[in-house]
mmCIF file of C-alpha atoms in Angstrom:
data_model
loop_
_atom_site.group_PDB
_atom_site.id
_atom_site.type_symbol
_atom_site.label_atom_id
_atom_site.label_comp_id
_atom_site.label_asym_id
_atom_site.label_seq_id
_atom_site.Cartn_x
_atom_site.Cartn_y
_atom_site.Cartn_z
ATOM 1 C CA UNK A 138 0.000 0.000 0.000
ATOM 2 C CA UNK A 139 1.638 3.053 -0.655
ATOM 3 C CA UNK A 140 1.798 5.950 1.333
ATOM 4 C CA UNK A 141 0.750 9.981 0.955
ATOM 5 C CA UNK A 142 2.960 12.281 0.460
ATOM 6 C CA UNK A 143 1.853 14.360 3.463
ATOM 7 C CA UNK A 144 2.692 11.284 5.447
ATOM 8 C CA UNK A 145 6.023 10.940 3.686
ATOM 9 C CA UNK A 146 6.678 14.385 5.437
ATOM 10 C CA UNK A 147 5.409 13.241 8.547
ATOM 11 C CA UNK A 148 7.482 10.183 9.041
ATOM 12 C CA UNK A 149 10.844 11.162 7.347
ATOM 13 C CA UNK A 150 13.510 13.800 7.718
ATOM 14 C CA UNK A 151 14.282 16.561 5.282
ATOM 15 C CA UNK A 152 17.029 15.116 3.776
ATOM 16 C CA UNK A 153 15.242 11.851 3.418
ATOM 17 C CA UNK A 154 12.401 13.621 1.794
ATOM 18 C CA UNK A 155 14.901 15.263 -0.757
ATOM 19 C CA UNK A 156 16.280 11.579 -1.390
ATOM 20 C CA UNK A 157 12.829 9.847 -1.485
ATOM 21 C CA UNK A 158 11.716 13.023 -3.987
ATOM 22 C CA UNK A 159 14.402 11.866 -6.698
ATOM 23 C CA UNK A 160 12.770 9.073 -6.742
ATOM 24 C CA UNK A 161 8.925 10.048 -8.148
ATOM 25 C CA UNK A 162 7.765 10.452 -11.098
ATOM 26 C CA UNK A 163 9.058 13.815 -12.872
ATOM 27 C CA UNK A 164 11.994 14.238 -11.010
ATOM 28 C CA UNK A 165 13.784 9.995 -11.498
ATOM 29 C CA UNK A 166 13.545 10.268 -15.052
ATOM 30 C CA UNK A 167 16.311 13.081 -15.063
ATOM 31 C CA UNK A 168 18.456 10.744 -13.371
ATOM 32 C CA UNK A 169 21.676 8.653 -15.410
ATOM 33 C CA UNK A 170 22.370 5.425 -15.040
ATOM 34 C CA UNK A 171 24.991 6.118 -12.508
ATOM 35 C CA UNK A 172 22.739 8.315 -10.595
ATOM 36 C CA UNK A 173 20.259 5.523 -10.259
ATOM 37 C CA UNK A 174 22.994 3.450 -8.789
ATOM 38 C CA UNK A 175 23.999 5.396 -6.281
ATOM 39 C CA UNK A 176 20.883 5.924 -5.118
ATOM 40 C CA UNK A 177 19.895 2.387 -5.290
ATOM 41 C CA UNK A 178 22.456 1.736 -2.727
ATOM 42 C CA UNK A 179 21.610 4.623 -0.637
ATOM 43 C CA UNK A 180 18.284 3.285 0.132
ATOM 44 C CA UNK A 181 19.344 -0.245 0.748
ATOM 45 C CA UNK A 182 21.424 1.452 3.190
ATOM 46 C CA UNK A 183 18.536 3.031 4.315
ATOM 47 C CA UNK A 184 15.871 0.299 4.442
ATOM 48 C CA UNK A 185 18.250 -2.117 5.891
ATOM 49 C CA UNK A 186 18.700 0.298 8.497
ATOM 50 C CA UNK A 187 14.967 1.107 9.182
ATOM 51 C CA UNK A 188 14.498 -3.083 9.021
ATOM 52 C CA UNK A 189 17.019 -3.119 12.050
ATOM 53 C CA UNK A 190 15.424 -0.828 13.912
ATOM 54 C CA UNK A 191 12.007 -2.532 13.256
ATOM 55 C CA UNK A 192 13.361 -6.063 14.184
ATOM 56 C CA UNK A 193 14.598 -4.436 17.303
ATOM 57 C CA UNK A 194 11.249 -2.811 18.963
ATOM 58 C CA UNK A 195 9.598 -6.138 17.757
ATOM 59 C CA UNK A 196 11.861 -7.730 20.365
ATOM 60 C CA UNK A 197 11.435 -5.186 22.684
ATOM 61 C CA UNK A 198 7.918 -5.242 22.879
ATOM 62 C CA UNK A 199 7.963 -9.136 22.892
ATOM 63 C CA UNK A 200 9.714 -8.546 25.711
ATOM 64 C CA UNK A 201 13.144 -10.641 23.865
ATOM 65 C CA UNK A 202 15.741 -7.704 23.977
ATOM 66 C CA UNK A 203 16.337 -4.678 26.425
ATOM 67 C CA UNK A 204 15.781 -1.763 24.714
ATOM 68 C CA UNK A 205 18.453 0.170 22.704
ATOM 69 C CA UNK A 206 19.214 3.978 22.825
ATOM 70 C CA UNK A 207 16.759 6.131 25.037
ATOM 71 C CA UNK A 208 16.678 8.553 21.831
ATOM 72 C CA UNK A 209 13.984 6.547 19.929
ATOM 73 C CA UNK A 210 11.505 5.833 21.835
ATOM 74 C CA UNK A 211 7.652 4.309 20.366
ATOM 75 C CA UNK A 212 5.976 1.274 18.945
ATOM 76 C CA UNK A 213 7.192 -0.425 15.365
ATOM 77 C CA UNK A 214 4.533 1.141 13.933
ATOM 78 C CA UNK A 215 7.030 3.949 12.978
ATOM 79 C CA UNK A 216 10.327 2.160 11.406
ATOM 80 C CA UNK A 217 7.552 0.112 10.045
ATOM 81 C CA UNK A 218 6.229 2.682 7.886
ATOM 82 C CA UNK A 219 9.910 4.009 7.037
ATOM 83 C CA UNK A 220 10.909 0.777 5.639
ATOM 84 C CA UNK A 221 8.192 0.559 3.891
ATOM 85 C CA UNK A 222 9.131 4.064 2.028
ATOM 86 C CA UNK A 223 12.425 3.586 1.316
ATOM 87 C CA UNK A 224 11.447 -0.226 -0.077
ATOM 88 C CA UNK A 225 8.735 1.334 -2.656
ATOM 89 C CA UNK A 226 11.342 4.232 -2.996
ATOM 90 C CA UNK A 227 13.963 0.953 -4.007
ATOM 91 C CA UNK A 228 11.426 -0.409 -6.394
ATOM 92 C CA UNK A 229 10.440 2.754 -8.065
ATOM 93 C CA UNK A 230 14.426 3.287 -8.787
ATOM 94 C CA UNK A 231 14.783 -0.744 -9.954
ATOM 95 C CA UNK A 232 12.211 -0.130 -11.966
ATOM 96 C CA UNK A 233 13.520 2.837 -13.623
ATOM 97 C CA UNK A 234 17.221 0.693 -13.418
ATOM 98 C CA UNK A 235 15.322 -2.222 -15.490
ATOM 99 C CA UNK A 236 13.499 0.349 -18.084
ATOM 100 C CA UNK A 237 16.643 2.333 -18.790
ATOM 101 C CA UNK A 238 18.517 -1.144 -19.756
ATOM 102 C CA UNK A 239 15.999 -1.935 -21.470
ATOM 103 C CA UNK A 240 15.601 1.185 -23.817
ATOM 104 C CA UNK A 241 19.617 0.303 -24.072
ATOM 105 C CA UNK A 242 19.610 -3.097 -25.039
ATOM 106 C CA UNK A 243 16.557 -2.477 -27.564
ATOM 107 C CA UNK A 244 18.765 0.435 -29.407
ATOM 108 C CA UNK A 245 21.393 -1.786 -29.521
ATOM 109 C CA UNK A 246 19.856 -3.928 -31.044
ATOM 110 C CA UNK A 247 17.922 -2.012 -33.581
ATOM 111 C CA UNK A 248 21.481 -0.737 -34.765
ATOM 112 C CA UNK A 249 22.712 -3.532 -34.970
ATOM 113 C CA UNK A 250 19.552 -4.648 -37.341
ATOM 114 C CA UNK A 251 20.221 -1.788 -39.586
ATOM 115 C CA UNK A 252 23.954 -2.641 -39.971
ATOM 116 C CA UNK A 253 23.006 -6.006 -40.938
ATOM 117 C CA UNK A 254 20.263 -4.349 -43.134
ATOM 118 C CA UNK A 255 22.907 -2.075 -44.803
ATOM 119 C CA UNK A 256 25.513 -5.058 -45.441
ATOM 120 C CA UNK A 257 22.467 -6.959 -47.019
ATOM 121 C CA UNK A 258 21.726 -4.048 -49.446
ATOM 122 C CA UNK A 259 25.788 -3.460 -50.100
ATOM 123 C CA UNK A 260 25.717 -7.424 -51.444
ATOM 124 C CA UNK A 261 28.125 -8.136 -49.005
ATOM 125 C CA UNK A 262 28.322 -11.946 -48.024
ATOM 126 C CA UNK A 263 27.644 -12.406 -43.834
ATOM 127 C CA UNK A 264 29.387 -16.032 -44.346
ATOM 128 C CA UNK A 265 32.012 -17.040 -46.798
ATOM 129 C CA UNK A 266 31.115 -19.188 -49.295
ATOM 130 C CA UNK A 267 31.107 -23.158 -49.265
ATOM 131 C CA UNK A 268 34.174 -24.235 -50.627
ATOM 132 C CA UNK A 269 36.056 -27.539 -51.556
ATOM 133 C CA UNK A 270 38.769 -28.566 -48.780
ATOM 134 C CA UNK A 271 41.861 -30.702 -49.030
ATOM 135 C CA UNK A 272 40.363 -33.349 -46.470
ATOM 136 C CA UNK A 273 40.297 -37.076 -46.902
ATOM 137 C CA UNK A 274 37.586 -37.754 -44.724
ATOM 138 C CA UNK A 275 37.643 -40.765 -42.026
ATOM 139 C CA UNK A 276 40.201 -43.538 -41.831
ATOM 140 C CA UNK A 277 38.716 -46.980 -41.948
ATOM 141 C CA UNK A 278 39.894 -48.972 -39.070
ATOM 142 C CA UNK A 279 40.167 -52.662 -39.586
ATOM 143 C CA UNK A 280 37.773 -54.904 -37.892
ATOM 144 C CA UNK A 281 39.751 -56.537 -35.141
ATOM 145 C CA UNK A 282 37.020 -59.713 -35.181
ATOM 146 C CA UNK A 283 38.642 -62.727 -36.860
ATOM 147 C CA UNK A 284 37.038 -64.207 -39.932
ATOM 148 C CA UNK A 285 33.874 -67.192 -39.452
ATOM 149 C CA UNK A 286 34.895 -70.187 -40.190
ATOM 150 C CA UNK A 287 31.655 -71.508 -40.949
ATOM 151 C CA UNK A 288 31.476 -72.720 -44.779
ATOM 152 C CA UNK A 289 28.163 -70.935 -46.258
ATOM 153 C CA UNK A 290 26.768 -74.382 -46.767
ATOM 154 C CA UNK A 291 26.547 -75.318 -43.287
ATOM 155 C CA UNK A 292 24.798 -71.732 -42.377
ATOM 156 C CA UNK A 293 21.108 -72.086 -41.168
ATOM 157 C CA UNK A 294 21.997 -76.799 -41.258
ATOM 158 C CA UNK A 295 20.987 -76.379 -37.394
ATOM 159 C CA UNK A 296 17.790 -74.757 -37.719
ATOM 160 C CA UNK A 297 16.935 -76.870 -40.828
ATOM 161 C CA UNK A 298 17.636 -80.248 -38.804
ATOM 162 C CA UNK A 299 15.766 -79.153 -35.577
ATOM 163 C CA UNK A 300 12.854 -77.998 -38.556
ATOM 164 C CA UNK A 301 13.141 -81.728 -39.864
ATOM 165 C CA UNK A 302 12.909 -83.924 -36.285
ATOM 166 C CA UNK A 303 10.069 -81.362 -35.320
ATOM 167 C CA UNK A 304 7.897 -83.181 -38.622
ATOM 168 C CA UNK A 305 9.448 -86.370 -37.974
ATOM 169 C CA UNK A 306 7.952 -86.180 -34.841
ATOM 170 C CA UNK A 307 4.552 -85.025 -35.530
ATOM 171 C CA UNK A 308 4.286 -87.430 -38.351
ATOM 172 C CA UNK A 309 4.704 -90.542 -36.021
ATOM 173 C CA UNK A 310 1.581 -89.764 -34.276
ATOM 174 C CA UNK A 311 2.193 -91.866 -31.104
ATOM 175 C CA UNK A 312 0.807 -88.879 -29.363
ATOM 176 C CA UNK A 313 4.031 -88.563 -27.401
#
């Protein structure tokens, strides 16, 4: 759920308000890429801070931890709600991160089409041509299996005999 900007005021400093306004819509599209950056990391900082604090009065009023500091006194309702700025203040600037490399990558790309566009109309060739090499090809390699000794006469004599007691058989009829 996001959050008004009049709250915004409310629960951050002035120079968090400054950082948190680079971040909306007019004013983080003026930002570079290294801009963005920096000001990614600035608000990790920043939520990872706020998260500490948070994890802290949640053990406090659990009743887990002694408390910390006698200069920030409260519930975790309040680093609660600052973490939760500076996160959507992350994603709005990851977003913008992701959209800028985006817009990059698709320009790249489109000039890279219209080089390959303007080689295409030149008649220059993208591969070389198909041409004949000085290679042999494969080596045979010898079979090292010796050679059958079985005479081509004899091939296919074992199935043939069992073939011929098989009739012999059924032609005696002794029923056995």
């Amino acid at each position: 759920m996001s959050l008004s900007s009049k709250t915004e005021a409310r629960l951050l400093s002035h120079e968090d308000q400054q950082l948190i306004g680079q971040t909306h819509h007019p004013a983080i599209y003026e930002n570079s890429r290294e801009e963005l950056q920096e000001l990614r990391q600035r608000l990790r900082g920043l939520r990872d801070r706020e998260r500490t604090l948070l994890h802290q009065k949640v053990r406090e009023s659990r009743g887990k931890a002694d408390p910390r500091g006698g200069s920030f006194p409260g519930t975790a309702d309040h680093p609660g709600r600052r973490k939760q700025l500076f996160a959507q203040a992350l994603r709005r600037v990851n977003g913008e991160f992701h959209r800028l490399r985006r817009m990059e990558s698709r320009a790249a790309l489109t000039l890279s089409a219209r080089r390959a566009l303007a080689l295409r109309k030149s008649g220059a060739q993208f591969a070389p041509e198909n041409e004949p090499t000085a290679h042999t090809g494969t080596r045979p390699i010898p079979s090292r299996r010796g050679k059958s000794h079985i005479p081509g006469s004899q091939v296919g004599s074992v199935t043939k005999a069992t073939q011929r007691a098989q009739a012999a058989k059924d032609n005696r009829g002794d029923g056995g």
